[in-house]
Short mmCIF file of C-alpha atoms and ligand atoms in Angstrom, two decimals:
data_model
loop_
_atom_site.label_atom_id
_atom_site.label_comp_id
_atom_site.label_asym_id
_atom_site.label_seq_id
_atom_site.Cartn_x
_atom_site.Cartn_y
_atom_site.Cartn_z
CA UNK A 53 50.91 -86.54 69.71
CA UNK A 54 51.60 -84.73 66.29
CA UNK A 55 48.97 -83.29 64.76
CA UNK A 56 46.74 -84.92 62.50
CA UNK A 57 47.51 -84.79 58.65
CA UNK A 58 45.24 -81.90 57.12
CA UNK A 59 43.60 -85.02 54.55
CA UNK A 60 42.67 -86.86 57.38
CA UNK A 61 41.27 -83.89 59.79
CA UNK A 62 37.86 -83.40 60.31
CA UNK A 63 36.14 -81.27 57.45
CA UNK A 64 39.11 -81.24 54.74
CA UNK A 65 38.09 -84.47 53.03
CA UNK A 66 36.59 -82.97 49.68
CA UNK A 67 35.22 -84.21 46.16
CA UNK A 68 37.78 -86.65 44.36
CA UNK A 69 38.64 -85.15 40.89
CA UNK A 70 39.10 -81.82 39.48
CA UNK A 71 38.97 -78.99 42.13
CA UNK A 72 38.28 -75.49 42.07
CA UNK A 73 41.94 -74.52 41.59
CA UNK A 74 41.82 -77.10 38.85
CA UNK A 75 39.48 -74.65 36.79
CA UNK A 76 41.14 -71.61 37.70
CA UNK A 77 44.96 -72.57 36.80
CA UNK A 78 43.65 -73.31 33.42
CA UNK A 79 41.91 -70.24 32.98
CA UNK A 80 42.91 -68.37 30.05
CA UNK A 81 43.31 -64.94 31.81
CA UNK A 82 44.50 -63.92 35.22
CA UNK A 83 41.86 -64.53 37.50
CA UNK A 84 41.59 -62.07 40.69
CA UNK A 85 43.49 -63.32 43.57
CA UNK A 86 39.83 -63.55 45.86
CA UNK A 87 38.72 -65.99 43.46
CA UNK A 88 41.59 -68.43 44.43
CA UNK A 89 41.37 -67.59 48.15
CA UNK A 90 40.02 -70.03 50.05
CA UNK A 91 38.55 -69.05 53.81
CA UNK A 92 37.62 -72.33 55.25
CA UNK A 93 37.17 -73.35 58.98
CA UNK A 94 35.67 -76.32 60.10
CA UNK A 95 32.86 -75.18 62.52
CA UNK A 96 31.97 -78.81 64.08
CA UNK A 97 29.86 -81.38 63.01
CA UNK A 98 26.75 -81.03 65.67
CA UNK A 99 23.66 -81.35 63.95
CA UNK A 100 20.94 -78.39 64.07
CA UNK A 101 17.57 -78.50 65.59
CA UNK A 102 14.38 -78.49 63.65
CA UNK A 103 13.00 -75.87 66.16
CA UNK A 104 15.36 -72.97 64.99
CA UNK A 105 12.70 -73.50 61.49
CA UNK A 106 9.14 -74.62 63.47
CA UNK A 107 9.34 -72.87 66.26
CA UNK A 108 7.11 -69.26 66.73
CA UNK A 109 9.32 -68.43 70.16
CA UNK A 110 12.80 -68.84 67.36
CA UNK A 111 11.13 -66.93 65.52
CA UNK A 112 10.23 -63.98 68.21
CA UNK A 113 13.50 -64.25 69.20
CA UNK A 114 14.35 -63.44 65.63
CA UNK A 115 12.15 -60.62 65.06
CA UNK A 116 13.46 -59.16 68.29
CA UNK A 117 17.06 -60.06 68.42
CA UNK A 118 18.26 -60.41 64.98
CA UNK A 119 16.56 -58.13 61.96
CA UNK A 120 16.41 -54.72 64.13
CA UNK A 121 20.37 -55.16 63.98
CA UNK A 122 21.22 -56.03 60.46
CA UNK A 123 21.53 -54.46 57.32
CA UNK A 124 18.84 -55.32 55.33
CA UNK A 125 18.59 -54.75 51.56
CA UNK A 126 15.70 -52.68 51.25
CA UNK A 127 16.32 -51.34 47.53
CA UNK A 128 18.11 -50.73 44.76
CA UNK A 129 19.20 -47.40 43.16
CA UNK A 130 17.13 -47.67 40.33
CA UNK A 131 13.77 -48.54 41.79
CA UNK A 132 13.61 -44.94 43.21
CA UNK A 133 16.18 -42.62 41.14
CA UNK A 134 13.98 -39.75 41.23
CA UNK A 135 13.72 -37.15 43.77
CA UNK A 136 10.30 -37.82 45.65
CA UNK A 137 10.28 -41.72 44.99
CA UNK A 138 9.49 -43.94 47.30
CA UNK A 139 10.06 -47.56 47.83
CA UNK A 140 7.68 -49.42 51.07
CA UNK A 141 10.18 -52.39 52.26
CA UNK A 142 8.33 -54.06 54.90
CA UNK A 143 9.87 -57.06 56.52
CA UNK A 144 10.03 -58.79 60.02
CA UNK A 145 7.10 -56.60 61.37
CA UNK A 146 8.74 -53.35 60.42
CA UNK A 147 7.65 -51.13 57.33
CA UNK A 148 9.75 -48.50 56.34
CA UNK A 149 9.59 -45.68 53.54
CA UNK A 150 12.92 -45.11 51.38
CA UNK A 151 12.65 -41.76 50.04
CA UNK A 152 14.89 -39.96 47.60
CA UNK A 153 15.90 -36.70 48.57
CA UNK A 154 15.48 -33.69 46.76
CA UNK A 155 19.37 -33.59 47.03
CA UNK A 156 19.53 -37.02 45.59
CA UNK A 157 20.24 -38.97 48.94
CA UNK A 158 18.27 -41.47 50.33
CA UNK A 159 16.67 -41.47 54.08
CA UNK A 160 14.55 -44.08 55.31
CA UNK A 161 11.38 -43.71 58.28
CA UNK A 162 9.25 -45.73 60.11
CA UNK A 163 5.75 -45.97 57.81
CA UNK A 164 3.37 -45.63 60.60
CA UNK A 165 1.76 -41.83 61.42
CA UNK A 166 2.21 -40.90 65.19
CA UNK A 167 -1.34 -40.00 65.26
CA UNK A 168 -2.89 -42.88 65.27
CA UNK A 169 -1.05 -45.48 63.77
CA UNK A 170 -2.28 -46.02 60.44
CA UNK A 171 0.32 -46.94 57.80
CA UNK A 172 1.43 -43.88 55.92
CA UNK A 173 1.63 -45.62 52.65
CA UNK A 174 0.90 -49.63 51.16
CA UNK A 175 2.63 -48.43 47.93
CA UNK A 176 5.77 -48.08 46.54
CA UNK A 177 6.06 -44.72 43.84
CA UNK A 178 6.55 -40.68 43.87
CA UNK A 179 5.38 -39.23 46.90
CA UNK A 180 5.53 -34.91 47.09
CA UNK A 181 4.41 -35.60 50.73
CA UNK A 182 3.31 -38.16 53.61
CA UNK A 183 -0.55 -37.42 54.26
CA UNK A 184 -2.10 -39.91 56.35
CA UNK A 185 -5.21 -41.33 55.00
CA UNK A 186 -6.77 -41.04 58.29
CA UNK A 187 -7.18 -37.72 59.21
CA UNK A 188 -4.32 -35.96 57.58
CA UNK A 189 -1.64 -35.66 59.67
CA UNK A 190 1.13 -34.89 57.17
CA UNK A 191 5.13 -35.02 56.92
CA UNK A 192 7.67 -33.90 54.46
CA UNK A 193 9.51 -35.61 52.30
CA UNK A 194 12.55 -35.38 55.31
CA UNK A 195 10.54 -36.67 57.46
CA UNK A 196 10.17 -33.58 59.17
CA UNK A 197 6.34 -32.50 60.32
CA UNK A 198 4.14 -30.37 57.88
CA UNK A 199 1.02 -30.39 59.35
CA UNK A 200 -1.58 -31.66 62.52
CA UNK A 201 -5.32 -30.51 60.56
CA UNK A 202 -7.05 -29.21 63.66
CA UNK A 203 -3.46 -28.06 65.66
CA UNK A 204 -5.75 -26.30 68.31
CA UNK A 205 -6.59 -30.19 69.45
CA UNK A 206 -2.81 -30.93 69.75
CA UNK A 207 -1.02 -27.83 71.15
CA UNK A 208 0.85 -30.88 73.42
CA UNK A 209 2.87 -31.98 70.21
CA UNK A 210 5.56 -30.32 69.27
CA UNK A 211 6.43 -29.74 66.15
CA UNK A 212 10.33 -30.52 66.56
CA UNK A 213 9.54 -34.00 68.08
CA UNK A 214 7.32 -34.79 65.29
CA UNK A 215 9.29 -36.15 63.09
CA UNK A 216 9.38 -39.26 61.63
CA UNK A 217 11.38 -41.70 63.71
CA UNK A 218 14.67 -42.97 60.79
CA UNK A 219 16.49 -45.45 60.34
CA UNK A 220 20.13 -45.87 59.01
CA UNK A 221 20.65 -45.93 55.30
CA UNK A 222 23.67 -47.61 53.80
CA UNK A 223 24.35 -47.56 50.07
CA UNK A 224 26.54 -49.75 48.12
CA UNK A 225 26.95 -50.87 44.38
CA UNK A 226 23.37 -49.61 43.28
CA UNK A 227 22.07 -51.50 46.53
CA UNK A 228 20.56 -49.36 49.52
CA UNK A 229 20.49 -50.70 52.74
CA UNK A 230 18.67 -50.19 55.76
CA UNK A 231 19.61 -50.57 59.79
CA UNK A 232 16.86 -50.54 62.22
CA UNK A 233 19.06 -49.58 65.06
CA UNK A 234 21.39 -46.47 65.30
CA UNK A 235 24.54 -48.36 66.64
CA UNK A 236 26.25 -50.96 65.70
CA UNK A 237 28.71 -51.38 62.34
CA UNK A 238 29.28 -49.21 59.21
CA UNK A 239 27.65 -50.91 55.77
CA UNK A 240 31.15 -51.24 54.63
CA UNK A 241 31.93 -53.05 57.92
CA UNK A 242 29.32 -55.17 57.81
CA UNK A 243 29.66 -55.79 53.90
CA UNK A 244 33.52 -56.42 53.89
CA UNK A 245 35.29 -57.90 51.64
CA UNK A 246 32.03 -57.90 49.25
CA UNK A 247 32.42 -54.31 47.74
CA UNK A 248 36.34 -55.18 47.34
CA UNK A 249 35.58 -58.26 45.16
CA UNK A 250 32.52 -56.44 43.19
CA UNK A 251 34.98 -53.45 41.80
CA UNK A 252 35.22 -55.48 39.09
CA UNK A 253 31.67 -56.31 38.36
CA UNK A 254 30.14 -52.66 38.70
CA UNK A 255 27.18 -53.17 40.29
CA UNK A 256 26.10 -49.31 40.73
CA UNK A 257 26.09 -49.53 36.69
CA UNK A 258 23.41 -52.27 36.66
CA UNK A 259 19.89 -52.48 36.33
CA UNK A 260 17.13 -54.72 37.49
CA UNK A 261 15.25 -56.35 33.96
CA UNK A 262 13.40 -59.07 35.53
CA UNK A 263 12.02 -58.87 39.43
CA UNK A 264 10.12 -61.82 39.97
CA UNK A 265 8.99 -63.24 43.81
CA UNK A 266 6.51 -65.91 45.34
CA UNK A 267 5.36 -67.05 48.81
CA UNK A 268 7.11 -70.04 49.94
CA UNK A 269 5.56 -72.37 52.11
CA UNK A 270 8.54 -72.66 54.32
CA UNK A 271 10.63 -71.18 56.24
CA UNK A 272 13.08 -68.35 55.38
CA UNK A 273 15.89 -69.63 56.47
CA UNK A 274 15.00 -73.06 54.80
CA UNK A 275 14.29 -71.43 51.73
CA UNK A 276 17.78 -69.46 51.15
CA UNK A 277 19.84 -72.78 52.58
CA UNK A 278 18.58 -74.39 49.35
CA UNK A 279 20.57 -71.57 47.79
CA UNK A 280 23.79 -72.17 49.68
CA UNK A 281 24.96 -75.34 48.29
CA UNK A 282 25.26 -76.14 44.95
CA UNK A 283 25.67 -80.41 45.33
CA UNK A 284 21.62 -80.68 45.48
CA UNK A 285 21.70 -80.48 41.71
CA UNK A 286 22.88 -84.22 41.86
CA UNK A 287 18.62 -85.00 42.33
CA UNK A 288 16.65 -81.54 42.15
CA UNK A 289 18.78 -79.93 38.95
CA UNK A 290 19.86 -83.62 36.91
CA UNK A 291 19.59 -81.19 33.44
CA UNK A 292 22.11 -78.97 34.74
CA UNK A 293 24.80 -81.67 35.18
CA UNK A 294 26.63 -82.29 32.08
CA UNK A 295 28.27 -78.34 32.66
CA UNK A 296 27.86 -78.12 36.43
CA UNK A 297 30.90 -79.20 38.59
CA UNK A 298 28.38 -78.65 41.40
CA UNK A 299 30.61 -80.85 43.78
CA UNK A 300 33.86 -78.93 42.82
CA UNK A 301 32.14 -75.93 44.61
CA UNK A 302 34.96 -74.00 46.56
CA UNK A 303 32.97 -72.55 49.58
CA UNK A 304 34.71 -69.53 51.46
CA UNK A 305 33.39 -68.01 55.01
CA UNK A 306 34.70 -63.87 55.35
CA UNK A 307 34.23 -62.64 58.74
CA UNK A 308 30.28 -63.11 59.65
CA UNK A 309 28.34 -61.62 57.21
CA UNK A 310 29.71 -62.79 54.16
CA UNK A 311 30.11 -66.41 52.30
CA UNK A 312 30.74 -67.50 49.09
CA UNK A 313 30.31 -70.09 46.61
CA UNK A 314 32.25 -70.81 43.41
CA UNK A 315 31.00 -73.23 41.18
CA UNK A 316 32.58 -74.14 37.88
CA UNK A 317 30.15 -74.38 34.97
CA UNK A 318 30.68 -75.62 30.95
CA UNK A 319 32.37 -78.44 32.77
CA UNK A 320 31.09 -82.10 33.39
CA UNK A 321 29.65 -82.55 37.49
CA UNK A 322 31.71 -85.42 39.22
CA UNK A 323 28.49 -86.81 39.68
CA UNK A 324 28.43 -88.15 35.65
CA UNK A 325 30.07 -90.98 34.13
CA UNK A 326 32.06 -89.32 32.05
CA UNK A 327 33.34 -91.59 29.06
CA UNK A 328 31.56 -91.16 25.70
CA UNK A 329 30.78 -87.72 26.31
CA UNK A 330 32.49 -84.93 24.18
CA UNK A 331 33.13 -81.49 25.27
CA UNK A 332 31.06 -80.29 22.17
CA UNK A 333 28.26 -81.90 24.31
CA UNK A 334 28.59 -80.09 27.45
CA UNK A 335 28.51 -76.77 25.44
CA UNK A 336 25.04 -77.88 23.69
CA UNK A 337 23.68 -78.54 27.32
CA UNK A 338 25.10 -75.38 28.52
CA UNK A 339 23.00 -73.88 25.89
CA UNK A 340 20.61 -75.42 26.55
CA UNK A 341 19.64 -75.32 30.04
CA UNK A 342 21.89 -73.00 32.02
CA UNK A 343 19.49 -70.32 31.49
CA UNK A 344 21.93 -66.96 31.81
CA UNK A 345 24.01 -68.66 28.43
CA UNK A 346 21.98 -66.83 26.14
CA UNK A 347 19.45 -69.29 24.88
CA UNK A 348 18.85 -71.84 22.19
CA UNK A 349 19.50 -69.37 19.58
CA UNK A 350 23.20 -69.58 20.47
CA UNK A 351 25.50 -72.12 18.25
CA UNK A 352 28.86 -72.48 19.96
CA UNK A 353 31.29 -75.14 18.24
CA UNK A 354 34.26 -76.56 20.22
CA UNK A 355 37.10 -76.27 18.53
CA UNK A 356 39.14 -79.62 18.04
CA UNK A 357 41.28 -80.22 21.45
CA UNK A 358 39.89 -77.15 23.17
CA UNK A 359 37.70 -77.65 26.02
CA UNK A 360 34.27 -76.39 26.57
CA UNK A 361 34.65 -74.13 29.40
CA UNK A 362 37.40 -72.40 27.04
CA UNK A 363 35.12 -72.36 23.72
CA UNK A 364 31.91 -71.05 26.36
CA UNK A 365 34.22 -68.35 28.03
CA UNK A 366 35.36 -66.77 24.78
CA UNK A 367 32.09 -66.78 23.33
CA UNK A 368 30.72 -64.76 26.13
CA UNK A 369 33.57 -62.94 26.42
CA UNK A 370 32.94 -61.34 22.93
CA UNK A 371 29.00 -61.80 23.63
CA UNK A 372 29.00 -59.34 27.02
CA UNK A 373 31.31 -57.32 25.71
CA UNK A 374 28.74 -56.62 22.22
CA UNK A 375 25.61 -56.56 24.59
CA UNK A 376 27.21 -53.98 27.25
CA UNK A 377 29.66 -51.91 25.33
CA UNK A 378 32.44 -52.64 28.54
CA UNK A 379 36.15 -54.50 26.85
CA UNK A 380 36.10 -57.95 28.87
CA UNK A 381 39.82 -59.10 27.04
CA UNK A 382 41.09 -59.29 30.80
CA UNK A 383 38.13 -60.73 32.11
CA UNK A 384 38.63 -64.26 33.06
CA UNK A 385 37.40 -67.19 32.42
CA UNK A 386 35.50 -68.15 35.76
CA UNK A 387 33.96 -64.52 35.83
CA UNK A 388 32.19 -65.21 32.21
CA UNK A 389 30.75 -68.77 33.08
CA UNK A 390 30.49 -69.46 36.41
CA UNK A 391 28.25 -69.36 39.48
CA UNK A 392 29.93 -66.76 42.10
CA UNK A 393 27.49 -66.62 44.34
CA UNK A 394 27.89 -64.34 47.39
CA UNK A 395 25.70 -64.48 50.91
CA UNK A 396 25.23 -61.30 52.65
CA UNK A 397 23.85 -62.30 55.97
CA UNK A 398 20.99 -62.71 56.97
CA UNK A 399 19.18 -62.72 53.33
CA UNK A 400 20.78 -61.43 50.48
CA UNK A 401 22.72 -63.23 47.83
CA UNK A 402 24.07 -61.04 44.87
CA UNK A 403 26.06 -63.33 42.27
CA UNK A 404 29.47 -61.70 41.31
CA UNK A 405 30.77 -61.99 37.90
CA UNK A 406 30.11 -60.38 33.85
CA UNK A 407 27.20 -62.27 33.13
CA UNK A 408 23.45 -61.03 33.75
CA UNK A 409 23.64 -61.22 37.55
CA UNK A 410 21.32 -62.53 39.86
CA UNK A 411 19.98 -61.30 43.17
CA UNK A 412 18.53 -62.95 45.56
CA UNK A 413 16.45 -61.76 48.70
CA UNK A 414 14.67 -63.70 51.42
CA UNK A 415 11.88 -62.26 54.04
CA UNK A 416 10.13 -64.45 56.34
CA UNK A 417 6.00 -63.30 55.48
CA UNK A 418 4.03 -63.38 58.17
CA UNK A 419 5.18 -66.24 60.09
CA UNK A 420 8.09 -68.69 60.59
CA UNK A 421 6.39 -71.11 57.93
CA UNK A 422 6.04 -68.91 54.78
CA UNK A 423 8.89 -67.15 52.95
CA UNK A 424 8.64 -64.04 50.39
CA UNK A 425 11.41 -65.22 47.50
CA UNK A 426 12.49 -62.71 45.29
CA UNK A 427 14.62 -63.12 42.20
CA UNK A 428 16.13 -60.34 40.31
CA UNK A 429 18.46 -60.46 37.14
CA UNK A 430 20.84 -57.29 36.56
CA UNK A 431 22.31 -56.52 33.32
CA UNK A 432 25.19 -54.44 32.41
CA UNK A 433 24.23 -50.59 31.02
CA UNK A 434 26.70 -49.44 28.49
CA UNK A 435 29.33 -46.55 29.77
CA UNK A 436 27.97 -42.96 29.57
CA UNK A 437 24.27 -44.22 29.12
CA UNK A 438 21.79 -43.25 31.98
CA UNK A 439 20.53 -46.04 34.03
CA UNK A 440 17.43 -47.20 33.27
CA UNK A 441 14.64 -47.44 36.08
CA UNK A 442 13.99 -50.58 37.21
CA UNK A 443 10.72 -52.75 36.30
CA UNK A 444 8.54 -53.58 38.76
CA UNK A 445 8.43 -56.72 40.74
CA UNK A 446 5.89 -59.36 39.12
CA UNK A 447 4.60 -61.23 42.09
CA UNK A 448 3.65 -64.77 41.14
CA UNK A 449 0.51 -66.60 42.28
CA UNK A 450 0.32 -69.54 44.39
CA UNK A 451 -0.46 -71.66 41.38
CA UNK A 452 2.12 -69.78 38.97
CA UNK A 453 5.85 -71.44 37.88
CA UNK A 454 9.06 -69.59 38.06
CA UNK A 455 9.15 -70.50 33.83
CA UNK A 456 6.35 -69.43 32.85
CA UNK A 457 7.55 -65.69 33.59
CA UNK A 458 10.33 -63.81 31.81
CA UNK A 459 13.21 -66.17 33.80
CA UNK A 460 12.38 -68.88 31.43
CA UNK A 461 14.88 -71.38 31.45
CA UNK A 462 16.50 -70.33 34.38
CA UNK A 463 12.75 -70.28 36.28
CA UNK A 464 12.70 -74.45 35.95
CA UNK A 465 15.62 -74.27 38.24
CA UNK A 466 13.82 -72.42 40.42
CA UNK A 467 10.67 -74.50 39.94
CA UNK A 468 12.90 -77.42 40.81
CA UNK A 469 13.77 -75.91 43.93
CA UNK A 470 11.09 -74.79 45.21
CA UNK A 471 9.02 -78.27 44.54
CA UNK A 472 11.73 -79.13 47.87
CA UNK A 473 11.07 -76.57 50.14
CA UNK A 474 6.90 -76.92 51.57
CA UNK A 475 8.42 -80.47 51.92
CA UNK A 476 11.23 -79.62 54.28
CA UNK A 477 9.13 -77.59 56.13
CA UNK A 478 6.64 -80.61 56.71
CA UNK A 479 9.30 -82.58 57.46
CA UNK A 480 10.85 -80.62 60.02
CA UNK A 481 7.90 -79.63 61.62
CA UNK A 482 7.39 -84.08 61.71
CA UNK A 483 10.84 -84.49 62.42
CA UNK A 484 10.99 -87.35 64.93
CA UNK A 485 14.94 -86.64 66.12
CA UNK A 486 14.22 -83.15 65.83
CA UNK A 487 17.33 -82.26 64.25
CA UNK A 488 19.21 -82.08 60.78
CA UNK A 489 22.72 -82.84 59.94
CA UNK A 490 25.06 -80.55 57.55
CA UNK A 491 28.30 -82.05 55.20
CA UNK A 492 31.31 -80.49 56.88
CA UNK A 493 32.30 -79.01 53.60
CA UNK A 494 29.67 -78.50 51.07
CA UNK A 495 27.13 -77.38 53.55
CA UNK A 496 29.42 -74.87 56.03
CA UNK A 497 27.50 -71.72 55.03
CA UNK A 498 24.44 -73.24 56.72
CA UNK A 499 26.55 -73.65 59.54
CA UNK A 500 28.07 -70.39 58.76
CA UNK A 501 24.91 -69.05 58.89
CA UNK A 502 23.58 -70.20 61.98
CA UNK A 503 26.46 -70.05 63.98
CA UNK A 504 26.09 -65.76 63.07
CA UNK A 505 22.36 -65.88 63.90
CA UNK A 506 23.74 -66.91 67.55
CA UNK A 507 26.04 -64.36 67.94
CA UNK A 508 22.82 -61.80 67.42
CA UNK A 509 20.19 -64.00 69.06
CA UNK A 510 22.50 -64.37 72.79
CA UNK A 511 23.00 -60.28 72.30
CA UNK A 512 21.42 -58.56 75.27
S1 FES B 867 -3.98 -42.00 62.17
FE1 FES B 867 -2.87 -40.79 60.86
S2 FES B 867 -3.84 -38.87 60.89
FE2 FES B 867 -4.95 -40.05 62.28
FE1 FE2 B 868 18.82 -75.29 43.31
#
């Protein structure tokens, strides 16, 4: 039997219409060679069970099998560039202290005192020294033991064993990264081909300008799913369709850490009748609600027989290159408009590209139903200038909206999304088949996803 043609194989069918490569052969510059890549494999079309988001034994299994053997994103460069700061990232029952180094590296311990057991510190900020609040048992800044008040009581512990236990601290791109166990793969390892694809987007020369999080009522891996795919917009984002080819997304799988999703924007979704509309209008919408565009102060006009994604492109490509004092002439199109959104497993998303970037960062809080959400937005520091530190995180009540802080625009998204996500966890946990069911194409970094969480979770 010959093989079966590749349109009619199982997972290749894909959105009628433009494509991806339909956006990126008309772009007016060269655009990298990783952004026309595609990595795609058809993983199978089985659905998943509800349990792997309801269940408290999935989620042990998590706690025990999965986060002590990632890397985790525990901080970036510029929430701690001093010597002496400290940043408390606590997730998955672990709570660690990042320190800066008085020669400017970064080491990460275990926040608990090995007296007693009381937390070191609840606070991130400048520490000259670890004193426990209890009854003083105190380390240095390397972790190393300074003092046991009353040492006559402990002549049994020695100093040299004393230390704090560490972890393993990766750094990459103005992220730092920490490793619960001591084997296992390099950052770069894990991270590959991330930091290859990011040379051009200079992460390291970032800063964080808006930190914003909330509890989620669901669960952590339901809550950065809805992040994954960008064809929900056709019901929870309808404002963001008249520039969002949400179902032209090219979706990419690299080795088991990393996915990626490319969606086109100043370009009508294939979800919208298109007649009667003119290109001038997707550009006023763009303005209007993409949120990263630059805001309703912004008047773009559309040149007669140009297309919007053109007229948007070169606008920001003069825009960026005002606001961050770096030359974007070779920057291409698709890097000045569009969502290039990256997965890191398990929970980081950084988006790729020259416009503000976003971060994203998922920790299951407390439980398998509740999720810590955290968005961040990054903007470009001008060449030679020192990088700002970053502002603090502004947590948002239960009763506060993602707009109503300094996202704006883009924190209706956000609102939108998260409006979903108590509501999946309901539903799974009433699920009466006890399973979900994934597209083959527009959802395989779910499957991705979970299909890498089973490689850690049958580890020994
Ligand atoms: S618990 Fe920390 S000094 Fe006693
Ligand atoms: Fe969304």
């Amino acid at each position: 039997m010959p093989d079966k043609p590749r349109e009619e194989a199982q997972g290749s069918a894909r959105c009628p219409g433009e494509s991806w490569d339909d956006y990126v052969n008309a772009d007016s510059r060269e655009v990298p060679a990783f952004l026309r890549a595609e990595s795609y494999e058809y993983m199978g079309s089985e659905p998943l069970a509800t349990a792997r988001y309801t269940s408290a034994d999935f989620f042990r299994r998590e706690l025990e099998k999965l986060w002590p053997n990632v890397w985790q994103f525990a901080a970036r460069e510029e929430d701690m560039p001093d010597v002496g700061d400290v940043v408390v990232y606590e997730n998955a029952g672990r709570s660690y202290l990042v320190v800066r180094q008085d020669d400017g590296g970064v080491r990460a311990f275990h926040n608990v005192c090995l007296h007693r057991g009381r937390k070191l510190r609840l606070e991130s900020g400048f520490a000259k020294d670890f004193k426990c609040p209890f009854h003083g048992f105190t380390w240095n800044r390397d972790g190393s033991l300074k003092e046991i008040p009353c040492r006559w009581d402990f002549s049994h512990l020695k100093n040299e064993t004393m230390g704090l236990p560490e972890a393993r601290v990766g750094r990459w791109g103005g992220y730092i990264f920490v490793c619960e166990n001591n084997t296992g793969v390099s950052l770069e390892e894990y991270l590959a081909p991330l930091p290859e694809h990011f040379r051009r987007w200079k992460h390291e020369e970032c800063t964080t300008v808006i930190h914003v999080a909330k509890v989620i009522k669901a669960n952590w891996k339901a809550v950065s799913e809805a992040f994954m795919e960008a064809w929900h917009s056709v019901v929870t984002h309808p404002q963001i369709l008249p520039f969002t080819g949400d179902a032209n997304t090219l979706y990419s799988l690299w080795g088991d850490h990393v996915n990626i999703a490319l969606t086109p924007f100043a370009v009508m979704s294939p979800h919208i009748e298109r007649d009667g509309h003119s290109q001038q209008w997707i550009v006023d919408e763009f303005l209007k609600y993409n949120g990263r565009a630059g805001g309703a102060d912004l008047k773009v006009k559309v040149p007669d027989g140009m297309t919007a994604r053109r007229a948007m492109a070169e606008v920001n490509r003069v825009r960026y290159a005002q606001m961050t004092g770096h030359n974007h002439d070779q920057a291409s199109d698709c890097e000045l408009l569009d969502a290039l959104v990256y997965n890191v497993f398990p929970n980081f998303a950084p988006w790729g590209g020259f416009m503000p970037n976003i971060v994203y960062r998922w920790r299951p809080w407390s439980d398998q139903g509740a999720t810590l959400m955290e968005v961040r937005i990054l903007n470009r520091i001008p060449p030679g200038q020192k990088i700002p530190r970053a502002v603090p995180m502004h947590m948002l009540g239960e009763n506060e909206t993602w707009s109503a802080t300094e996202l704006g625009t883009l924190g209706n998204v956000f609102d939108q999304d998260m409006a979903n996500l108590p509501y999946v966890q309901d539903g799974l946990k009433a699920s009466k088949t006890g399973q979900i069911n994934l597209g083959d194409y527009q959802e395989i970094r779910i499957r991705h996803f979970h299909r890498t969480l089973d490689k850690y979770l049958a580890r020994g």
